Short mmCIF file of C-alpha atoms and ligand atoms in Angstrom, two decimals:
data_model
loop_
_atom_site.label_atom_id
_atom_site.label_comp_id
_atom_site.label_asym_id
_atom_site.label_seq_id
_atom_site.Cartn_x
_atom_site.Cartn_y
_atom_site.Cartn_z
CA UNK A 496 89.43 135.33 58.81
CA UNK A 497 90.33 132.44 56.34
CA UNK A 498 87.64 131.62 54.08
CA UNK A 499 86.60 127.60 56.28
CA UNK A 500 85.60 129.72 58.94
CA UNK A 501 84.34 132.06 57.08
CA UNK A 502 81.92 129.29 54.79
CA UNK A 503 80.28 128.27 57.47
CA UNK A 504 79.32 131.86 58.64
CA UNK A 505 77.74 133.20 55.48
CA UNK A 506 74.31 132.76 57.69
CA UNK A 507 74.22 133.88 60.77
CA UNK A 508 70.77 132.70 60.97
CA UNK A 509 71.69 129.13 59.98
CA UNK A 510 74.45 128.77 63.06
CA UNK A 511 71.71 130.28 65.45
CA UNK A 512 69.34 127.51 64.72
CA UNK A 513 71.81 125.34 65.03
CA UNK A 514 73.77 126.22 67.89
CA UNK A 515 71.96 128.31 70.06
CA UNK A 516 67.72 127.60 69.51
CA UNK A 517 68.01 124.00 70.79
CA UNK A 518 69.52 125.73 73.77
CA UNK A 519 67.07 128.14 74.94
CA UNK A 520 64.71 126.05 76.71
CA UNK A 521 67.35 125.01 78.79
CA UNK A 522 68.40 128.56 80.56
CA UNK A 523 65.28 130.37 80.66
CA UNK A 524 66.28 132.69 83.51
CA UNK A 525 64.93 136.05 84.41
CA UNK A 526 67.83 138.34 86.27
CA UNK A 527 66.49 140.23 89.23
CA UNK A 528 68.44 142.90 88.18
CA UNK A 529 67.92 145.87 85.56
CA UNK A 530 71.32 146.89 83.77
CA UNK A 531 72.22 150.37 84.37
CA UNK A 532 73.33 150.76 80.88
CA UNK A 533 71.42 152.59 78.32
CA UNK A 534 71.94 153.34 74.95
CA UNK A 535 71.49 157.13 74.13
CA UNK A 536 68.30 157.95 72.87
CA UNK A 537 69.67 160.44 70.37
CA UNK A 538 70.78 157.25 68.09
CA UNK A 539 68.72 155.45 65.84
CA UNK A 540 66.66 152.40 67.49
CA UNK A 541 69.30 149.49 67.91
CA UNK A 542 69.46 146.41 65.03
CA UNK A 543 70.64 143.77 67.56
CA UNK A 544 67.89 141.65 67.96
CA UNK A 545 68.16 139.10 69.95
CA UNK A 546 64.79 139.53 72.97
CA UNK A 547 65.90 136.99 75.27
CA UNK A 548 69.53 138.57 75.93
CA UNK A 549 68.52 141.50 77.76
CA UNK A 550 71.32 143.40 79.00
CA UNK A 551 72.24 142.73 82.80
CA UNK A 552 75.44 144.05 84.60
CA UNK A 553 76.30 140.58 85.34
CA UNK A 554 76.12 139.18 82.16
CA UNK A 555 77.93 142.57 80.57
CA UNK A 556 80.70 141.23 83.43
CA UNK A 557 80.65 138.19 82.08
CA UNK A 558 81.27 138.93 78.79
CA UNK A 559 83.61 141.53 79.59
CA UNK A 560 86.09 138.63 81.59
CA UNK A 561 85.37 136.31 78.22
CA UNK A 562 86.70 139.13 75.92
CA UNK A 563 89.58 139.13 77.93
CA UNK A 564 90.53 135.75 78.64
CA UNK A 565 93.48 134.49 76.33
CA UNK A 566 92.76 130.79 77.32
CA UNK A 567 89.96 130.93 74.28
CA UNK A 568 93.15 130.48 72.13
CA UNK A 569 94.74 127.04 72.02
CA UNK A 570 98.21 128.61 72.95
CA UNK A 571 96.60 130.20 75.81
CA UNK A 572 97.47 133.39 74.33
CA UNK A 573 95.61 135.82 72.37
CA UNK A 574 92.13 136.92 74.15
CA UNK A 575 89.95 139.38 71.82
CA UNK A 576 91.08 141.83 73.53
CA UNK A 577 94.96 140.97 71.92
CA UNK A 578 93.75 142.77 68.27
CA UNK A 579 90.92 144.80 70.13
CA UNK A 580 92.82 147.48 72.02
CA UNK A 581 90.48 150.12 73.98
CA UNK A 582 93.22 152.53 73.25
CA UNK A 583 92.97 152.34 69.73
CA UNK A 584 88.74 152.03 69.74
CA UNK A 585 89.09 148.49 70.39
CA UNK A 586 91.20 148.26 66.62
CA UNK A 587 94.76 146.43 66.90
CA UNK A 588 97.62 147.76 68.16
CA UNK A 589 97.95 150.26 64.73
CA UNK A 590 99.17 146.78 62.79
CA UNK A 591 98.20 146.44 59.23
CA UNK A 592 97.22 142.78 59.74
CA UNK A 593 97.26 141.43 63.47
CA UNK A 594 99.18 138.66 65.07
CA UNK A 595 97.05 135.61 66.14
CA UNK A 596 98.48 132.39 67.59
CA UNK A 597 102.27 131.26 66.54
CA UNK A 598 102.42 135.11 65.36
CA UNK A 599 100.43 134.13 62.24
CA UNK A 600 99.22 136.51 60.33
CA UNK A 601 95.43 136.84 59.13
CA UNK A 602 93.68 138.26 56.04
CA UNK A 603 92.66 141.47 56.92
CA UNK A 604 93.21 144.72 59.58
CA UNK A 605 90.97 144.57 62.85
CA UNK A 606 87.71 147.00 62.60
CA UNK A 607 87.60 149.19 65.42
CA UNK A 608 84.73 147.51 67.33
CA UNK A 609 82.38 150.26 68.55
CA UNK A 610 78.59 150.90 68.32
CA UNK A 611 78.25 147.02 67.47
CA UNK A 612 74.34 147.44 68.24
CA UNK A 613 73.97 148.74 65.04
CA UNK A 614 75.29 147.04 62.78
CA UNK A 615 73.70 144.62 60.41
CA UNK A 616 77.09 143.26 59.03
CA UNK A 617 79.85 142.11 60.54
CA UNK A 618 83.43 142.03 59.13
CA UNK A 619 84.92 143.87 55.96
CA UNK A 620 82.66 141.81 53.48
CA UNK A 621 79.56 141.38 55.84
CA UNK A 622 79.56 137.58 55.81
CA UNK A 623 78.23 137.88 59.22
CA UNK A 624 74.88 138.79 60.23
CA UNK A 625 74.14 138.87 63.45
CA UNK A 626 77.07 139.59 66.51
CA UNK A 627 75.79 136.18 68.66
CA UNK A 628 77.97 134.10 66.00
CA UNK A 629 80.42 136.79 65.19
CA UNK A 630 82.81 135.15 68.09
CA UNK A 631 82.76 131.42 66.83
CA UNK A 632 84.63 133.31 63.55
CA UNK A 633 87.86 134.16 65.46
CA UNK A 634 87.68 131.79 68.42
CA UNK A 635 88.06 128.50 65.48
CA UNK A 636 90.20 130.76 62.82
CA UNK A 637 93.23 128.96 62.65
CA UNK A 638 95.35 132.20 62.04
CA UNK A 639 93.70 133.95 65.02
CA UNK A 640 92.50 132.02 67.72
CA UNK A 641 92.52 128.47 66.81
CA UNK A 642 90.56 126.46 69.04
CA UNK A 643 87.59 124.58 68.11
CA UNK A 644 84.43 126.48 69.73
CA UNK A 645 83.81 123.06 71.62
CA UNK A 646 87.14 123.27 73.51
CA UNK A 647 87.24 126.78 74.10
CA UNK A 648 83.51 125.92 76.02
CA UNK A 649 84.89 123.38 77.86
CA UNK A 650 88.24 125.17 79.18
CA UNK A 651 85.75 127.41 80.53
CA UNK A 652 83.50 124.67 82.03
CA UNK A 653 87.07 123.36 83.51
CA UNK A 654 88.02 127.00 85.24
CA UNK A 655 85.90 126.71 88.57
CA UNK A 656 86.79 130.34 88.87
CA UNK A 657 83.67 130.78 86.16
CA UNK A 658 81.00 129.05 87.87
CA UNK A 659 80.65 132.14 90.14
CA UNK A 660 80.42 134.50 87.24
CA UNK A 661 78.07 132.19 85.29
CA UNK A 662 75.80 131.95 88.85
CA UNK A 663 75.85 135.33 88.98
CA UNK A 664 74.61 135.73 85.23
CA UNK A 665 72.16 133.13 84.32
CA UNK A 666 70.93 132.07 87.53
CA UNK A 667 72.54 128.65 86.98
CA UNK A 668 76.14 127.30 86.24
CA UNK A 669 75.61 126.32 82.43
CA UNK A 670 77.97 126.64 80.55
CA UNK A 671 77.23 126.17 76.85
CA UNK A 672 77.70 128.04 73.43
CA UNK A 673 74.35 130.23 74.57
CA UNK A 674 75.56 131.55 77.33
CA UNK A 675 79.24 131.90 76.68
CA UNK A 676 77.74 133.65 72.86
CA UNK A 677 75.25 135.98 74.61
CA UNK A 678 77.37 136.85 77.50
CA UNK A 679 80.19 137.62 74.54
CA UNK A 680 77.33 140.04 72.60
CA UNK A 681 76.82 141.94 76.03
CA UNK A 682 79.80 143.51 76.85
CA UNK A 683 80.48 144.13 72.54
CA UNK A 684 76.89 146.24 73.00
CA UNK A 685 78.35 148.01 75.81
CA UNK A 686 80.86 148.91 73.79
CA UNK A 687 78.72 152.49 72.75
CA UNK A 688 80.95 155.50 71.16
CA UNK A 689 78.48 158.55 71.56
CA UNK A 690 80.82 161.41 73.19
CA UNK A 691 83.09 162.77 70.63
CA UNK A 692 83.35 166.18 70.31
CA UNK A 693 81.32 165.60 67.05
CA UNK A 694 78.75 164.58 69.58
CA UNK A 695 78.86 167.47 71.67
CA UNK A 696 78.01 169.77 68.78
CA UNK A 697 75.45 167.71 67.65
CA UNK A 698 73.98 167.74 71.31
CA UNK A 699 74.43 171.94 70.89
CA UNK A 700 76.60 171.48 74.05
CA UNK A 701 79.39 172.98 72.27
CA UNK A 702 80.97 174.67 68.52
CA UNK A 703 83.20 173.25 65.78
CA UNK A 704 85.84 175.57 65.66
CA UNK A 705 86.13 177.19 62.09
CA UNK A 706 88.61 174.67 60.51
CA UNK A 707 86.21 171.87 61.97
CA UNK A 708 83.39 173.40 60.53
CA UNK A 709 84.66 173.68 57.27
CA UNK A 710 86.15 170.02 57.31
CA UNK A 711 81.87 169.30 58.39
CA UNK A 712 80.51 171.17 55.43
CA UNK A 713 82.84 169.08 53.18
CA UNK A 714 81.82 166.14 54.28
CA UNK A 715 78.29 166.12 53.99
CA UNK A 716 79.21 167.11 50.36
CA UNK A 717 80.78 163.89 50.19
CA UNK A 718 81.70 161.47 52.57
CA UNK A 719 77.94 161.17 54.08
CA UNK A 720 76.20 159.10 51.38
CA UNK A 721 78.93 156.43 52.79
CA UNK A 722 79.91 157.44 55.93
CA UNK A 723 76.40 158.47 57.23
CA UNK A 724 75.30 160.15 60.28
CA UNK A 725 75.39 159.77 63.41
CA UNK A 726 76.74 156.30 63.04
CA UNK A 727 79.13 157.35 60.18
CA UNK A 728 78.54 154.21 58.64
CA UNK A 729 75.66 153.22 56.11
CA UNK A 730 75.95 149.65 56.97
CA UNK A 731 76.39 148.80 53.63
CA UNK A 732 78.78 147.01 51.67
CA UNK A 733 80.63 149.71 49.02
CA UNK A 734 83.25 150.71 46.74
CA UNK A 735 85.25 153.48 47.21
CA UNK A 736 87.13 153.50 44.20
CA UNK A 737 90.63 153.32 46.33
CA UNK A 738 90.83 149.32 45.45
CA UNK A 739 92.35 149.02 42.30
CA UNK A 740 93.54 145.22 42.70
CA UNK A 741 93.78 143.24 45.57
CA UNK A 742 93.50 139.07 46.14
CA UNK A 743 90.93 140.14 48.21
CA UNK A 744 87.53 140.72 46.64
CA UNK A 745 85.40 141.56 49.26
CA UNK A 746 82.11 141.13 49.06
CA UNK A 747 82.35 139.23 46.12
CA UNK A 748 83.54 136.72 48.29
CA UNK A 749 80.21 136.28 50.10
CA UNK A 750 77.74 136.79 47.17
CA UNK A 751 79.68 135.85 43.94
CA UNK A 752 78.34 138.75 42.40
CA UNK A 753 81.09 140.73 40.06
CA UNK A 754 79.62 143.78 40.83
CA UNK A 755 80.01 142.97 44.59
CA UNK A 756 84.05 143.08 43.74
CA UNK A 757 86.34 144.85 46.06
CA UNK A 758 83.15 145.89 48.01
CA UNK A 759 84.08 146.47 52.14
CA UNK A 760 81.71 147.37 54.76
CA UNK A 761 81.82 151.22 55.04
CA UNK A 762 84.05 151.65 58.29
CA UNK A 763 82.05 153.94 60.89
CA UNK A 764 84.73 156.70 61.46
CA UNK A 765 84.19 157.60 64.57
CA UNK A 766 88.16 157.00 66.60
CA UNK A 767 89.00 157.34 62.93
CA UNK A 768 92.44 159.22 64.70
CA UNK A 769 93.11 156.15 66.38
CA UNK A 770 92.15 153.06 64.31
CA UNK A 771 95.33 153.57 61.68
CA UNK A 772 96.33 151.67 59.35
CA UNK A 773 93.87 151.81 57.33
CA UNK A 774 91.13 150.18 54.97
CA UNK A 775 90.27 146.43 54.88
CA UNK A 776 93.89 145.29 54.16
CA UNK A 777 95.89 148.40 56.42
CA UNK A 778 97.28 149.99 53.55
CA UNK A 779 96.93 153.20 54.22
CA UNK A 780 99.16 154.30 57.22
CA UNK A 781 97.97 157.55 58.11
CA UNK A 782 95.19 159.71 57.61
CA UNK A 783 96.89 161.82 54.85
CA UNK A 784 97.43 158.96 52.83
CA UNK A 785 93.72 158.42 52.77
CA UNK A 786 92.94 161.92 52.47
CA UNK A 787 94.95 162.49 49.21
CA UNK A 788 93.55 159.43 47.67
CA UNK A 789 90.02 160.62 47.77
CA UNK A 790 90.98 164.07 46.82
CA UNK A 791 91.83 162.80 43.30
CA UNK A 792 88.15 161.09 43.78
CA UNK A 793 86.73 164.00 44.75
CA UNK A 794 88.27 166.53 43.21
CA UNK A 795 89.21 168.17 46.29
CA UNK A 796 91.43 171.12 47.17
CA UNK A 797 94.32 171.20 49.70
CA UNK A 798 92.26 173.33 51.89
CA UNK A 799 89.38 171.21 51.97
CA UNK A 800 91.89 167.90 53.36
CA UNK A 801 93.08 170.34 56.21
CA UNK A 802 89.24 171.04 57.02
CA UNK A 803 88.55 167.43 56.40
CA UNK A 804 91.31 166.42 58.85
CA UNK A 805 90.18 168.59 61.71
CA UNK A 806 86.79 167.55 61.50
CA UNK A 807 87.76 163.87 61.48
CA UNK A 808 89.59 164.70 64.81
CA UNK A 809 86.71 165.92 66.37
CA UNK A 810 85.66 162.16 66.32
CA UNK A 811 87.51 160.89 69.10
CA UNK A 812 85.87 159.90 71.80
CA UNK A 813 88.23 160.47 74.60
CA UNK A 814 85.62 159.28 77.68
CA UNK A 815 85.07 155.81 75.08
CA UNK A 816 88.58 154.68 75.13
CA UNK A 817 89.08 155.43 78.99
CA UNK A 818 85.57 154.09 80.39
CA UNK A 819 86.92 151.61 82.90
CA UNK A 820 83.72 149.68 82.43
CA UNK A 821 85.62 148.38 79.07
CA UNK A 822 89.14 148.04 80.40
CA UNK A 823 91.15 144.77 80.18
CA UNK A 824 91.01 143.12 83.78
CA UNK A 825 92.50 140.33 84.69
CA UNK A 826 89.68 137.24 84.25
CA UNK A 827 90.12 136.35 88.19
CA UNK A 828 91.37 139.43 89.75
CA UNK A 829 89.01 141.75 88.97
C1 HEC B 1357 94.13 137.73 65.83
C2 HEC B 1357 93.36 138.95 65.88
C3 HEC B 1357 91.91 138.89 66.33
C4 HEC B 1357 91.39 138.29 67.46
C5 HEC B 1357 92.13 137.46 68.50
C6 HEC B 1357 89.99 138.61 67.47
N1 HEC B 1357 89.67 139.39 66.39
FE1 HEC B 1357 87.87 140.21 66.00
N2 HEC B 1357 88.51 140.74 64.16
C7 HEC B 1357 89.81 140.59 63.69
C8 HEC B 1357 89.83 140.86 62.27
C9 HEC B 1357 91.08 140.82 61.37
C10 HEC B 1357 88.51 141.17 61.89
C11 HEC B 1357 88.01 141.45 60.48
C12 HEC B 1357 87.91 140.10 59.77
C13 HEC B 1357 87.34 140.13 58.39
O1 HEC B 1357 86.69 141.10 58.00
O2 HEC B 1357 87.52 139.15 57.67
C14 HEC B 1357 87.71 141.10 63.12
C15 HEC B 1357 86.35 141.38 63.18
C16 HEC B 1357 85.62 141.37 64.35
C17 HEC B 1357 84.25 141.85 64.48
C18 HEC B 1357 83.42 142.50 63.38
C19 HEC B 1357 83.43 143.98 63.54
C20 HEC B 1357 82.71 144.70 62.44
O3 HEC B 1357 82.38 145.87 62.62
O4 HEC B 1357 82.48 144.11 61.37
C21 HEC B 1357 83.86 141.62 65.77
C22 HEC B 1357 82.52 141.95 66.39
C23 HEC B 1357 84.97 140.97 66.43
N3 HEC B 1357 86.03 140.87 65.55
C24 HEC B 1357 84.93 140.51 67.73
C25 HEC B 1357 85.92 139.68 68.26
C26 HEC B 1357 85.75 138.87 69.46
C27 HEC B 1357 84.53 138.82 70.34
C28 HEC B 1357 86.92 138.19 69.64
C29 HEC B 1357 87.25 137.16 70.69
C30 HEC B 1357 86.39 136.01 70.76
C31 HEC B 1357 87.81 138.59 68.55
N4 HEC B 1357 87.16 139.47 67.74
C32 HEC B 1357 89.11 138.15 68.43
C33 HEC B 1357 90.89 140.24 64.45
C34 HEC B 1357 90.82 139.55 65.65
C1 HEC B 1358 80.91 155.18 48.07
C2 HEC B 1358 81.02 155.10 49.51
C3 HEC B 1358 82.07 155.96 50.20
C4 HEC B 1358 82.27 157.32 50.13
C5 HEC B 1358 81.48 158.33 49.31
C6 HEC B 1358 83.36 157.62 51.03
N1 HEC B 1358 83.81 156.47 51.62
FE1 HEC B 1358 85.31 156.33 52.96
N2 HEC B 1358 85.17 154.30 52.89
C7 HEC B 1358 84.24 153.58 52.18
C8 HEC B 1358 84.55 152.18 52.26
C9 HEC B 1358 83.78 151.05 51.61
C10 HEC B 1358 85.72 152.08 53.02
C11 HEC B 1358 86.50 150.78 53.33
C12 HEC B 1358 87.25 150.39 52.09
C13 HEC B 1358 88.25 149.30 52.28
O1 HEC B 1358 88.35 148.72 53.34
O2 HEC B 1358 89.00 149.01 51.33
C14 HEC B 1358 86.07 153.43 53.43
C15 HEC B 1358 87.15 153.75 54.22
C16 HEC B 1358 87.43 155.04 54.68
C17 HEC B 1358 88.45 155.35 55.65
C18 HEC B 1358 89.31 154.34 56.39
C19 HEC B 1358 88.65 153.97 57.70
C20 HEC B 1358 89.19 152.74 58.37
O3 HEC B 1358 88.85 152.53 59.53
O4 HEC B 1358 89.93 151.96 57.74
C21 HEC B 1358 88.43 156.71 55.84
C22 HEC B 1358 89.31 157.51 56.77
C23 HEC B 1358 87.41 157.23 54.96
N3 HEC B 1358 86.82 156.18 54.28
C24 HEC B 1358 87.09 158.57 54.85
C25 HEC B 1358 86.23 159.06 53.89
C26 HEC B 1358 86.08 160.47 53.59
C27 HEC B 1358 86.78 161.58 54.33
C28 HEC B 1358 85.20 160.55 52.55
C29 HEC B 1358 84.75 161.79 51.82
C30 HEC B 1358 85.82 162.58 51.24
C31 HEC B 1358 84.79 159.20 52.22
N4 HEC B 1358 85.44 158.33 53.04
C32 HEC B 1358 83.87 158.88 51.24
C33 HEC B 1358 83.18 154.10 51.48
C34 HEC B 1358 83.05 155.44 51.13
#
């Protein structure tokens, strides 16, 4: 994201006044119908608070034919779901730095977007703080997107093909930043990774193999005070000592803080497999690559990158990146 979109995004809290409280009087609807979607109970209690967007499976629809929809680019073009691939855990197509409109080419690599419910922070230096505004940031970035929020609300107002949908969701055809936001935040919390094989162990449904186990044990030596369970992310903004120099300074950005430079969210690591490149800027191709460069951190032995490896394969969530509940559909042809 370039740093005018990002400026006015610092505070979540601030845009949610100002967008989306004068709104709520306005769409006060109750849905008849309780979602069917849960989030497991074996996870921590969820950090997306927002109490009036309770999950429906109409709204979850309707966010899910939003994510998809390339006309919220001005080239009618790129949808979120262009640098979100399901395949890869909803990271881009294994680019270092994805393509937005007129190929340009933005800052950083797309985060796999998974378990979004939990998260505090959104994007590599947690400039974002709550996942309601998180769209408005690529929706208006002129290397992704491109299209002033305004417009991208009213090509949706214009596509009579949404009023059903909306109907269906809110009770009522309006069509506004709320609804098109919350809808948006629906089918991202949907979006749940919790059946890895990692998962199945932890569930005592099933074993690591030995080499898994191993790769476990070294782990929690070292990776967990970061990458922390069951989320394998801490949530926090760190340093893991692989950023030597970059333009980019990461969380400096946000809080002008020097020790706050070169600072990234902690990735969760769950699809770790899939989500290559690498790191905030996709410099790290493969999984080796990252594995020898904390080895010298670490002080790790060939052995231990081997276990490492396997247990960072048991991470993929197989049933996650084939639920047809997330797959692209085609807005109108469902
Ligand atoms: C052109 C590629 C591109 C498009 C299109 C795109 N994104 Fe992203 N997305 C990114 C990149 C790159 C980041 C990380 C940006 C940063 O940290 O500065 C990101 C970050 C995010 C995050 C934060 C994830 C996290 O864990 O911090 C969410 C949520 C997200 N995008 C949702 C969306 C939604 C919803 C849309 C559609 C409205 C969308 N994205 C469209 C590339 C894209
Ligand atoms: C001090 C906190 C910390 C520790 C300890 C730590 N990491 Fe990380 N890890 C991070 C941060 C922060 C990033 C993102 C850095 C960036 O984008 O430049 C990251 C990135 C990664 C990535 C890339 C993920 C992606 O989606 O881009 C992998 C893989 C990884 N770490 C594995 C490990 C392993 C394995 C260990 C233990 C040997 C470990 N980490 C220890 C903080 C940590």
């Amino acid at each position: 994201m370039n740093a005018l979109s990002l400026k006015g995004l610092t505070n979540g809290r601030i845009l949610l006044l100002v967008f989306i409280l004068p709104l709520i009087e306005t769409s006060c609807q109750k849905n008849a119908t309780d979602s069917e979607f849960k989030f497991p109970a074996d996870f921590p209690s969820i950090q997306y608070k927002n109490l009036e967007n309770q999950l429906t499976p109409q709204k979850i629809h309707l966010g899910r034919v939003l994510f998809y929809d390339p006309n919220l680019s001005s080239t009618r073009t790129i949808s979120c779901g262009s640098c979100h691939a399901q395949v890869h855990g909803f990271a881009d197509h294994n680019l270092p730095k994805s393509f937005g409109v007129h190929n340009r080419i933005g800052m950083r690599n797309s985060p796999a977007l998974q378990n979004l419910a939990w998260n505090t922070h959104f994007m590599w230096d947690g400039g974002i703080t709550h996942l309601d505004v998180m769209p408005i940031a690529p929706i208006t970035d002129v290397n992704e997107m491109d299209l002033p929020l305004g417009e991208a609300i009213e090509r949706i107002r214009e596509n009579k093909q949404y009023l059903n949908l909306f109907k269906k969701a809110y009770g009522d055809t309006i069509i506004n930043e709320k609804t098109v936001l919350f809808a948006l935040s629906q089918f991202m919390l949907t979006l749940v990774s919790d059946q890895s094989k990692y998962d199945d162990v932890r569930r005592g449904k099933t074993n690591f193999n030995q080499i898994e186990s191993k790769g476990y044990q070294v782990f929690k030596n070292h990776c967990v005070k970061c990458h922390s369970e069951p989320l394998l992310t801490n949530n926090q903004m760190e340093y893991n000592g692989l950023t030597v120099k970059s333009k980019d300074l990461g969380r400096f950005r946000i809080t002008q803080t020097l020790k706050d430079t070169f600072h990234f969210k902690v990735p969760s690591l769950r699809n770790v497999a899939l989500t290559y490149p690498y790191m905030h800027d996709g410099s790290f191709s493969n999984l080796d690559q990252v594995l020898k460069a904390y080895q010298t951190k670490f002080q790790l032995e060939n052995h231990d990158l081997e276990a490492l490896r396997a247990f960072l394969n048991s991470l993929t969530d197989h049933k996650f990146i084939s639920n047809l509940n997330h797959a692209e559909i085609h807005p109108f042809n469902p």
